Structure formats: C-alpha cells, structure tokens
mmCIF file of C-alpha atoms in Angstrom:
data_model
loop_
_atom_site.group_PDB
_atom_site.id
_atom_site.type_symbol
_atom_site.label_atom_id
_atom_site.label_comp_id
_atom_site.label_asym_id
_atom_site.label_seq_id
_atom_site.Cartn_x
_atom_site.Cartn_y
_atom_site.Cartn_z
ATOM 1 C CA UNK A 1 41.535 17.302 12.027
ATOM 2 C CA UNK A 2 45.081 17.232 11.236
ATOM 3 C CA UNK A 3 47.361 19.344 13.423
ATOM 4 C CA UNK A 4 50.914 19.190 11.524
ATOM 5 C CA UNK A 5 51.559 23.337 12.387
ATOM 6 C CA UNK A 6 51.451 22.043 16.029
ATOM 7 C CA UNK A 7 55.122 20.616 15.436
ATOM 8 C CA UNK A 8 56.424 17.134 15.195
ATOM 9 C CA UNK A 9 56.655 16.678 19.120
ATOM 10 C CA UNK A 10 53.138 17.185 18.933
ATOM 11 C CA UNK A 11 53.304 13.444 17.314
ATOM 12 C CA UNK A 12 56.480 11.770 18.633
ATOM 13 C CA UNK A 13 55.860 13.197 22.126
ATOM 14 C CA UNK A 14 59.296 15.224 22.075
ATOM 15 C CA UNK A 15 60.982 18.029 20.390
ATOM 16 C CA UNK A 16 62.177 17.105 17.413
ATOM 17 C CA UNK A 17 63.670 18.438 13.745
ATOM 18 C CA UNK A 18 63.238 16.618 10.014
ATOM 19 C CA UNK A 19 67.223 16.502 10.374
ATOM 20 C CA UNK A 20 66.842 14.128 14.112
ATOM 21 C CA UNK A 21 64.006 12.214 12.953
ATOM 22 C CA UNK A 22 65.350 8.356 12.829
ATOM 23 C CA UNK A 23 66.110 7.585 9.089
ATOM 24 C CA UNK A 24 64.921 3.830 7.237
ATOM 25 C CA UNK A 25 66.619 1.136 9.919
ATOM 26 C CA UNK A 26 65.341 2.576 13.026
ATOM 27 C CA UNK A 27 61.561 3.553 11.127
ATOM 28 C CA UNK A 28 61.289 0.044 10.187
ATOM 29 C CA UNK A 29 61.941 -0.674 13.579
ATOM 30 C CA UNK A 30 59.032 2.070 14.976
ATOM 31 C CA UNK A 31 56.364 0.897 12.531
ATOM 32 C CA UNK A 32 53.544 -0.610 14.279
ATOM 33 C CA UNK A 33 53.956 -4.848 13.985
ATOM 34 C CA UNK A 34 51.092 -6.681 14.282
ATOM 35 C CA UNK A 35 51.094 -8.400 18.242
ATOM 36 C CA UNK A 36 50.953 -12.319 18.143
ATOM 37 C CA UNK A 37 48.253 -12.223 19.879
ATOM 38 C CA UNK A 38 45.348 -9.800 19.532
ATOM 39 C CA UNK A 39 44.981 -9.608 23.655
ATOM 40 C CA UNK A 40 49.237 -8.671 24.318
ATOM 41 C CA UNK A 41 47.555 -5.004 23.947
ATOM 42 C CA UNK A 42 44.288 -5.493 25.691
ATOM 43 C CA UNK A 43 45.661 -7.199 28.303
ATOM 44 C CA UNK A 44 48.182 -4.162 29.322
ATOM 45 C CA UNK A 45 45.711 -1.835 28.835
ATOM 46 C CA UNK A 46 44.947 -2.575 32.537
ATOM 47 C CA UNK A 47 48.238 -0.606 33.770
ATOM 48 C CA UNK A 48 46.353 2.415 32.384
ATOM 49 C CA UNK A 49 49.098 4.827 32.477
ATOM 50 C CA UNK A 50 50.448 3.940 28.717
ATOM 51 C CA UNK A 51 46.993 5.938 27.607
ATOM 52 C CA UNK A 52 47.466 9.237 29.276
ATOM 53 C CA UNK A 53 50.467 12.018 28.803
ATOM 54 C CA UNK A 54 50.757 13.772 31.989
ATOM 55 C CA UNK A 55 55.045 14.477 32.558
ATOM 56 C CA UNK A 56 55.214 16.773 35.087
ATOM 57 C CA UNK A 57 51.748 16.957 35.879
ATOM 58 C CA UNK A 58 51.338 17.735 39.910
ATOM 59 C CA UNK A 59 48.329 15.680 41.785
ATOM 60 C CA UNK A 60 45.121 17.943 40.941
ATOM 61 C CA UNK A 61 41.993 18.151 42.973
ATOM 62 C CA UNK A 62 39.903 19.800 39.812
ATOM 63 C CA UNK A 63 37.964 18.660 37.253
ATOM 64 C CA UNK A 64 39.603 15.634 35.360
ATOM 65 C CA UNK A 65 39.251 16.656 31.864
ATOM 66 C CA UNK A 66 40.040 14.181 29.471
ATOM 67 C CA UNK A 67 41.669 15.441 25.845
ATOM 68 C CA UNK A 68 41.137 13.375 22.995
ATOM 69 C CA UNK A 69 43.295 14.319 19.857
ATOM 70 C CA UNK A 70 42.265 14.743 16.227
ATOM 71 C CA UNK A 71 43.565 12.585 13.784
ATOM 72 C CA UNK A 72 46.474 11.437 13.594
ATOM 73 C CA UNK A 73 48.244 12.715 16.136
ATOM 74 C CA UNK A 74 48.481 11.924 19.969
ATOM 75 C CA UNK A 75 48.657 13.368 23.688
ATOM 76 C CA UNK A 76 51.586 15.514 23.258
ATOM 77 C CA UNK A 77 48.809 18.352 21.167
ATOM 78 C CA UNK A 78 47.586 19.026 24.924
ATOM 79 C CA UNK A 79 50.861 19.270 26.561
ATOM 80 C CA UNK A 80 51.015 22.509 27.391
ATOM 81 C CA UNK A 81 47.154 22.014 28.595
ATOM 82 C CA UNK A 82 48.849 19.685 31.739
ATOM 83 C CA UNK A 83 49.639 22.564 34.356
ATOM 84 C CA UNK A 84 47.802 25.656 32.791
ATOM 85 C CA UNK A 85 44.710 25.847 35.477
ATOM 86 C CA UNK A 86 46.035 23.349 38.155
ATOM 87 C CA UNK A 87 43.243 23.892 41.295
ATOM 88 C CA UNK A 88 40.769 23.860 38.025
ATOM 89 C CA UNK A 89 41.226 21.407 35.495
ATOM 90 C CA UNK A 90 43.161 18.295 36.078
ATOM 91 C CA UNK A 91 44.024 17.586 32.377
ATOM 92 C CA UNK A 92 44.120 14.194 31.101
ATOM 93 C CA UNK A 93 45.707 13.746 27.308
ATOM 94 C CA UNK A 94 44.587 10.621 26.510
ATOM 95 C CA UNK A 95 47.045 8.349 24.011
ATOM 96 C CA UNK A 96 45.800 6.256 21.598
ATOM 97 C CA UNK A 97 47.510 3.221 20.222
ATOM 98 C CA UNK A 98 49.711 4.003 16.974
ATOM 99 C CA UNK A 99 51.466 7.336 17.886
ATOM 100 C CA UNK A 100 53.671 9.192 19.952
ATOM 101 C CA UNK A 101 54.559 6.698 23.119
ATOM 102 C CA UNK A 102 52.842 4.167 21.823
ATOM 103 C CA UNK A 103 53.848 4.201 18.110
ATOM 104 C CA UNK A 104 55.459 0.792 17.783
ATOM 105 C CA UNK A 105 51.483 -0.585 17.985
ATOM 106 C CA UNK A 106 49.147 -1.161 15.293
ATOM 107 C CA UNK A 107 46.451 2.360 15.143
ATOM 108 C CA UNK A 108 43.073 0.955 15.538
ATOM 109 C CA UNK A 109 40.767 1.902 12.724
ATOM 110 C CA UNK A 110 37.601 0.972 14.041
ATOM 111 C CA UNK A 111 35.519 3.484 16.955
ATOM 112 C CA UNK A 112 33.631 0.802 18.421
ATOM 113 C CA UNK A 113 36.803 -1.504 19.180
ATOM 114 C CA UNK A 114 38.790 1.964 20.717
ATOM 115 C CA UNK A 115 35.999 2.479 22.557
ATOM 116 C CA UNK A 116 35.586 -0.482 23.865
ATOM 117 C CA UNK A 117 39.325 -0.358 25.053
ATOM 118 C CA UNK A 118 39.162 2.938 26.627
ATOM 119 C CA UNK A 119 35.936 2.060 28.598
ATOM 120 C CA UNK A 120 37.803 -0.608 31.327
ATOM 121 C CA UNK A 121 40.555 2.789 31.510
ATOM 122 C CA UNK A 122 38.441 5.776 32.030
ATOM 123 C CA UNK A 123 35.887 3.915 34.443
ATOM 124 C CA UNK A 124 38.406 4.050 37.734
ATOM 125 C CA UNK A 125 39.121 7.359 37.166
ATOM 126 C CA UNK A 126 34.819 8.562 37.309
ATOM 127 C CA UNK A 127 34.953 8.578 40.928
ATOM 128 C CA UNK A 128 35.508 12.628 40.770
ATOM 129 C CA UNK A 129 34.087 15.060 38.435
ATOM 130 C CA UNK A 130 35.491 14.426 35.089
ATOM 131 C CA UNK A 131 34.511 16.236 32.005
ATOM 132 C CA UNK A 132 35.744 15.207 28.158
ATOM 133 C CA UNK A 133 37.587 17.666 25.391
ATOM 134 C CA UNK A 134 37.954 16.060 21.909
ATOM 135 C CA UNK A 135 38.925 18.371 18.731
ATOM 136 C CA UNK A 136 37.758 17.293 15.028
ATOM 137 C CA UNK A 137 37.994 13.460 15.744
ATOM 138 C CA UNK A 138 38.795 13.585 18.982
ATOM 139 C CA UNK A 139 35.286 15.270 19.504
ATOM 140 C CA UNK A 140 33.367 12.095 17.842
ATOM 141 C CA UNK A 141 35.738 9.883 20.231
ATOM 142 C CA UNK A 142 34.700 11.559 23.091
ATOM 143 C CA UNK A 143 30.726 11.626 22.465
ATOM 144 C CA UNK A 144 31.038 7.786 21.891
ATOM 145 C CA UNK A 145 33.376 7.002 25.024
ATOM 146 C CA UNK A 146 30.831 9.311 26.887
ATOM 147 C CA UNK A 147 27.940 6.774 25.340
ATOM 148 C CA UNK A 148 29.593 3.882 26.220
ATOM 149 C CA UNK A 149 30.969 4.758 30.198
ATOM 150 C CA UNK A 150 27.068 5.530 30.615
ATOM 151 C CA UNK A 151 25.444 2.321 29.219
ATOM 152 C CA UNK A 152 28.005 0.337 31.503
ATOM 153 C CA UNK A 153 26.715 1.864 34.442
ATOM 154 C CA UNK A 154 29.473 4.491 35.049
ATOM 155 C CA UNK A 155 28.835 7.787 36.261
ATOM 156 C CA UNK A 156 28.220 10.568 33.480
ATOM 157 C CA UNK A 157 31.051 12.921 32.511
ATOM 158 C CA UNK A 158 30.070 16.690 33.771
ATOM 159 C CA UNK A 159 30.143 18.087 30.434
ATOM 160 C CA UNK A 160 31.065 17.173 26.812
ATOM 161 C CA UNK A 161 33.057 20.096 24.712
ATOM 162 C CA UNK A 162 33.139 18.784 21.100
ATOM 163 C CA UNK A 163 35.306 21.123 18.873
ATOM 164 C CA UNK A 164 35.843 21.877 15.066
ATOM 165 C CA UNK A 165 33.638 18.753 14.216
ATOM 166 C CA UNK A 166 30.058 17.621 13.578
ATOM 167 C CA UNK A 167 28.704 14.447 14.679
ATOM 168 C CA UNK A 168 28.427 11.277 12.276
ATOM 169 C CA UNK A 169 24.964 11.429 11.604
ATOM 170 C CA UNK A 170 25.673 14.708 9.496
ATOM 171 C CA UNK A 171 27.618 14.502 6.280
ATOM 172 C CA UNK A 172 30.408 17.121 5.887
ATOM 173 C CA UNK A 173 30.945 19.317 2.572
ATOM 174 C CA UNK A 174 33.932 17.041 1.361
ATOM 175 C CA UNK A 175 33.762 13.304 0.269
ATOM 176 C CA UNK A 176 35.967 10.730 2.090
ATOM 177 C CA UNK A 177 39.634 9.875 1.596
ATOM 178 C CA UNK A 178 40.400 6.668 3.219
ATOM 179 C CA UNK A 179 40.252 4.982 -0.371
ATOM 180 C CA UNK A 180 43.203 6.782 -1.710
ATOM 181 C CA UNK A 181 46.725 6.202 -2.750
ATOM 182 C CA UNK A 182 48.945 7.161 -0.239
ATOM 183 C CA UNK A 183 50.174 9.903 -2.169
ATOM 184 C CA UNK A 184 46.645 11.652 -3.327
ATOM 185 C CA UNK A 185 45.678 10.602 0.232
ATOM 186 C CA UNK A 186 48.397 13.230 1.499
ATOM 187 C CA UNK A 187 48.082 15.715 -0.763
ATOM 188 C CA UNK A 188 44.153 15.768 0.006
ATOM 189 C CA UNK A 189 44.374 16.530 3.320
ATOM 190 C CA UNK A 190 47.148 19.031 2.882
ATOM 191 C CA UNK A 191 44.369 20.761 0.307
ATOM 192 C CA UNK A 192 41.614 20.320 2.857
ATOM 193 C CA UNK A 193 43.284 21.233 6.326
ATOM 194 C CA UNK A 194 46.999 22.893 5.199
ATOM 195 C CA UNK A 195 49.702 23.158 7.658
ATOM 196 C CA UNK A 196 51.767 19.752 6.587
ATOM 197 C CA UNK A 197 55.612 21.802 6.396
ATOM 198 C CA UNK A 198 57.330 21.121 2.635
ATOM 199 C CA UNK A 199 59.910 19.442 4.531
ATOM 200 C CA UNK A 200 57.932 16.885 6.082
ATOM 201 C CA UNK A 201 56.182 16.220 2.507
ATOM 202 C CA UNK A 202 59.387 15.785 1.024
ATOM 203 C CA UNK A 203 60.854 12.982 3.723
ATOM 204 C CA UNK A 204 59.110 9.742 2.935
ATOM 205 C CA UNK A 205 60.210 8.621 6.449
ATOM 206 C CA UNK A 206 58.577 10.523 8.732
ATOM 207 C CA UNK A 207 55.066 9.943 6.267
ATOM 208 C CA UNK A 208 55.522 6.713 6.630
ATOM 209 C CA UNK A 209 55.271 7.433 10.889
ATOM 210 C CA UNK A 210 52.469 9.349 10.465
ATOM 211 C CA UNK A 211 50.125 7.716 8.061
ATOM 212 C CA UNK A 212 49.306 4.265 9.699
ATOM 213 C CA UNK A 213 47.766 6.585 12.967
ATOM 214 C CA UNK A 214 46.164 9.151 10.376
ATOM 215 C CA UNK A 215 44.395 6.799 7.841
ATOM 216 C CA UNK A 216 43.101 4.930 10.935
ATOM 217 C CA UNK A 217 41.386 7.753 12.322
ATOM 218 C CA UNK A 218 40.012 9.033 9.153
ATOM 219 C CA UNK A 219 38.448 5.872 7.906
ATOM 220 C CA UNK A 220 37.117 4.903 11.646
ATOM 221 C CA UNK A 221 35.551 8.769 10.610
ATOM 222 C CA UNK A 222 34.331 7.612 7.453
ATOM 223 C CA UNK A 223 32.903 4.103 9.108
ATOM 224 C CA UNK A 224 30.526 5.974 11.121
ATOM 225 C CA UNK A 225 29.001 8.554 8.861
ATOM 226 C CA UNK A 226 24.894 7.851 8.937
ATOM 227 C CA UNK A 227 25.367 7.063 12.590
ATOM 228 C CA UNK A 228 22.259 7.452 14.315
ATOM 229 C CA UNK A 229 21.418 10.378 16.855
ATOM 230 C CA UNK A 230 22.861 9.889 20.397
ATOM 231 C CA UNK A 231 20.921 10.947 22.943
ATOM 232 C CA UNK A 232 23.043 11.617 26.367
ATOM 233 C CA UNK A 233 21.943 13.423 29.889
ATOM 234 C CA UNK A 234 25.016 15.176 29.248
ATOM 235 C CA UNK A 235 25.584 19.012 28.900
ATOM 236 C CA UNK A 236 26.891 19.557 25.687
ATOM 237 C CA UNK A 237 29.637 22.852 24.520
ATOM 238 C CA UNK A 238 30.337 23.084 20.875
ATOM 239 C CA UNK A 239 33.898 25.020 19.745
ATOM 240 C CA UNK A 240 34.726 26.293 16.906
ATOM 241 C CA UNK A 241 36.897 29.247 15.128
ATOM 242 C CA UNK A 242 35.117 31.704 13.597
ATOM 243 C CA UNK A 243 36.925 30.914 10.103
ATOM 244 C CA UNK A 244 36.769 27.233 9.534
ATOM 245 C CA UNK A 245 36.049 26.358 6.284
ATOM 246 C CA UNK A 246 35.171 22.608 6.822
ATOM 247 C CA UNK A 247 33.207 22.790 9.557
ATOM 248 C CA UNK A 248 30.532 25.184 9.932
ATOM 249 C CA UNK A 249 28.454 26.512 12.792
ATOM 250 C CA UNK A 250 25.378 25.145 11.187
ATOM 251 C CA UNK A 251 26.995 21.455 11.011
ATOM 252 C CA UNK A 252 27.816 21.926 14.338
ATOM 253 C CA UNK A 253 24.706 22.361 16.163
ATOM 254 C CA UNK A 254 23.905 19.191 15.214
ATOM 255 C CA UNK A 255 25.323 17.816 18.197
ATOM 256 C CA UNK A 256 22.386 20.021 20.060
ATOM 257 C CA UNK A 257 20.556 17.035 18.622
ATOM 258 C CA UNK A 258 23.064 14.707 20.611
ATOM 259 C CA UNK A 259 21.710 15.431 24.693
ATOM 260 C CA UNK A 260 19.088 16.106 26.664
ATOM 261 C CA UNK A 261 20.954 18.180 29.209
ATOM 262 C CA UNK A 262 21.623 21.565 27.283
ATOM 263 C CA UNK A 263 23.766 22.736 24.243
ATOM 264 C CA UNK A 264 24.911 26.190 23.617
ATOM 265 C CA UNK A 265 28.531 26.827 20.970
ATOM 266 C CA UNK A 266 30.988 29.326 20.984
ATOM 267 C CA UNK A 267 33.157 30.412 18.082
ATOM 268 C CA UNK A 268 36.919 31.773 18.748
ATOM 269 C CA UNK A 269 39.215 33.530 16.163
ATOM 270 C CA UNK A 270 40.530 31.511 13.612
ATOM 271 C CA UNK A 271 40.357 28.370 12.102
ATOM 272 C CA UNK A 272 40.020 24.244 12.371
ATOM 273 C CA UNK A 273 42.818 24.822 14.452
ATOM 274 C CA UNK A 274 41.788 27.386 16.667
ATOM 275 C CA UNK A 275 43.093 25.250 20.000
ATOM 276 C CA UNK A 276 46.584 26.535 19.794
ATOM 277 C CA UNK A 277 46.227 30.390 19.063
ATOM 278 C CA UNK A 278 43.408 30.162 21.654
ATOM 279 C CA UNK A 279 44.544 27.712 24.397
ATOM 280 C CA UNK A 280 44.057 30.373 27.512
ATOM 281 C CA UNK A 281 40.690 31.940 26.035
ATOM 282 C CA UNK A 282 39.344 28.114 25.649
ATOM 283 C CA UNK A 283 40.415 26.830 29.089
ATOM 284 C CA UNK A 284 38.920 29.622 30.744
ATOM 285 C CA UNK A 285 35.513 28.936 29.280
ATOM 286 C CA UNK A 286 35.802 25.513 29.912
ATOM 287 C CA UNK A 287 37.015 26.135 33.765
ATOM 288 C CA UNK A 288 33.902 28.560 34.237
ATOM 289 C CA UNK A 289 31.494 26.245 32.509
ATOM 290 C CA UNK A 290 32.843 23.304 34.905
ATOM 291 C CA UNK A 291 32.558 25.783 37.727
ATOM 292 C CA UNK A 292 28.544 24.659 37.873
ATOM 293 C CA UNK A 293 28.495 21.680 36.137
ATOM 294 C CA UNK A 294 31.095 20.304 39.312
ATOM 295 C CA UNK A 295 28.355 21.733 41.757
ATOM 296 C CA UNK A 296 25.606 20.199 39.610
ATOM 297 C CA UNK A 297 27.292 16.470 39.345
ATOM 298 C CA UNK A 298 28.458 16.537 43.110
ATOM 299 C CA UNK A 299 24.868 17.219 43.817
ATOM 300 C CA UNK A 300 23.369 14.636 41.727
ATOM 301 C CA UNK A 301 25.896 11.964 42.875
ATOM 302 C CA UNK A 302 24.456 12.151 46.493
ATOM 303 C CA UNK A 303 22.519 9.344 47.429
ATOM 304 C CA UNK A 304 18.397 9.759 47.842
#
C-alpha cells in the first residue's frame, strides 16, 4: 500500500531531500484546514484538471488509463507512466485531495464520498476507450469508481487491472491500524510494508505531511471490509509480485468473484511494490490486453 522507496516527489509531486523539505512555519501552513464550507472543494472539482498529474504529457489518441495510487501517496507514483507508450496508453494519474498538489486540503476518509466526487470528473472523459489501474488501495478505488460511472449511466471502462490488493469482501492476514497512536500507527506499517527511509522516521515534519493522506486511506480500507460482492460487465486483470507477503494470489482471485466479463492474474518479480522494478513489463501487458478490449468496447458502443 505504502510506497515510501518510491521517493518523496512521489508525494509532494517534485524532487525533493529531508534537508529541502519546509520545516514547522511553512508545514503548519501546508496542513490540510478544514474549508468553511464543505462545497469550496466540490464546487471546483468541476475544473477537473486539479485531479489529474499529466506535466508534459502530449495529446494521446490511446487508451485513457486512469492510475489510482495506494495509500497515502498521490499522482506523482505514475509519473514516469505519462509518456512511456504514447500512441497506446494515454495515462491519467489521478490526484486525490490531501497530497501532493493538492495537500493544503483535508484527505477524505470515506470511499463512498471520494467516489462520489470523482464520478462528475471521470464521466466527460468516457467518450473514448478508457481503462482503470489502481495498486493496493488504489485497486479498491478503482473497482468502486468503475461501480459507480456504470450505475449513473456512463459507459463501462474497457478493463479493470487491480494490483497487490484483494477486494473488501475478503479479510487480509493482518488486523487494522486506523485505531492507533500515531506513533505505533507508523511503526506498523513500516513492519507490515518496509521501505519508510530512517531519515524520514526521524523528522516529525514531513510525518506530520504524510499521515493525514495515509490514515485516510487506510481507515476508508478498513470502513469497507465485509463489503458485499460487486458484480461488473467489466473484464477484470489481477497484478501481483510473485513475493508479496500481504497479499496473496489466493486473496486475489477473489476479485474473479467481482465481474461477469472475464478474470485471469499475472504475478511479476518481486513484491507489494512490484510497479516500479516492473513498470515496462506491466505496461506492456496492459497495452496488449487493451489492444482487444479497445476493439471489443468500440464495437459494443455502436448503436443497434
């Protein structure tokens, strides 16, 4: 879920050090304040720009695929996704509130109400083929925006890759964290997922960035565990690396439980953060995969 060996600028949406990273002042200043009004946010949600991460990205004729991060962090994970198959995939990293650009508002812990504000911001963008990516949390946010874009009427996503996660409706081998103490809260995911750089643990400033975003995510998790089956006319790819001790391929193919269209999973070298090491190996499956399902959606979008 957590993706700290992906680098700070992974988070903040630039390159940055521990020694550049804005000290007590300027972090008070960053930390998400509530809005006066709950509908400031809603409201400019309509500009729809503030939730995707494409600098530099060239106009695409491909695929839209849409990236949805794990917890915690933001767009900037798929950066280096933006221009890799241009012709193929015309990658979307989608940005949630509460991190990276869009750290100064407050992360929304609840997967219904994110949902429900990403609905009104996908929907323009259906009028191609678009297909969804989510890793570890990002893959729960993706089946459930998926759910939602089809029970308002919107055409279907192409295809649904869910990596490193299970869906709700299966428990995972480790109980939840949301409850904890800051400080245990830390220190369990650092047991659970690794990867969180002494330095960072040690500079109470740049925690206090990151946790608002990350507890969030987790307990919107933890909110939907017992969720009931799905059932979507989408086809359905599960990811996963071939050493991931939290998420197995058995917990996985639970999500073949989650469509009526067709499931199949692939496992890459590695671990719950596969993505990285195996960026070019992933985005070629996914181009090939979306190779048919494009012909397939284009066909079923003609009119009888």
């Amino acid at each position: 879920m957590i993706v700290y060996e992906f680098g700070l600028e992974k988070h903040f949406d630039r390159r940055m050090s521990v020694s550049d990273t804005p000290k007590s002042a300027s972090i008070a200043q960053a930390r998400p304040q509530a809005p006066a009004r709950r509908t400031a946010h809603e409201k400019s949600d309509a500009t729809h720009s503030r939730w995707f991460l494409r600098p530099g990205a060239r106009p695409g004729t491909g695929v839209r695929l849409f990236c949805f991060p794990c917890a915690g962090y933001g767009a900037a994970m798929y950066r280096q996704w933006i221009n890799a198959h241009l012709g193929e995939l015309d990658i979307y990293p989608v940005q949630t509130p509460g991190r990276g650009t869009r750290l100064s508002e407050p992360a929304v812990a609840s997967l219904p109400d994110l949902v429900a504000r990403l609905v009104p911001v996908i929907a323009p963008l259906t009028d191609r083929p678009y297909a969804f990516f989510g890793h570890s949390f990002g893959a729960v946010l993706a089946a459930f925006t998926c759910a939602a874009l089809i029970r308002s009427g919107h055409p279907a996503p192409a295809h649904l890759f869910l990596s490193a996660r299970q869906p709700p409706n299966r428990r995972g081998p480790v109980p939840p964290l949301s409850h904890l103490s800051d400080a245990d809260f830390i220190t369990e995911i650092n047991n659970r997922y690794g990867g969180i750089p002494a330095q960072i643990l040690d500079e109470p400033d740049i925690l206090a960035l990151l946790l608002p975003a990350l507890r969030a995510d987790i307990r919107a998790l933890e909110d939907l565990e017992g969720h009931q089956i799905l059932s979507l006319p989408v086809p359905i790819t599960a990811y996963g690396g071939q050493s991931d001790a939290i998420v197995s391929p058995e917990l996985m193919d639970s999500w073949q439980h989650w469509t009526s269209a067709g499931y199949r999973r692939r496992l890459f070298e590695g671990g719950h953060f596969f993505i990285e090491s195996q960026r070019d190996a992933l985005l070629k499956d996914m181009s090939e995969t979306l190779a048919q399902s494009k012909t397939d959606y284009l066909r079923w979008r003609q009119p009888a």
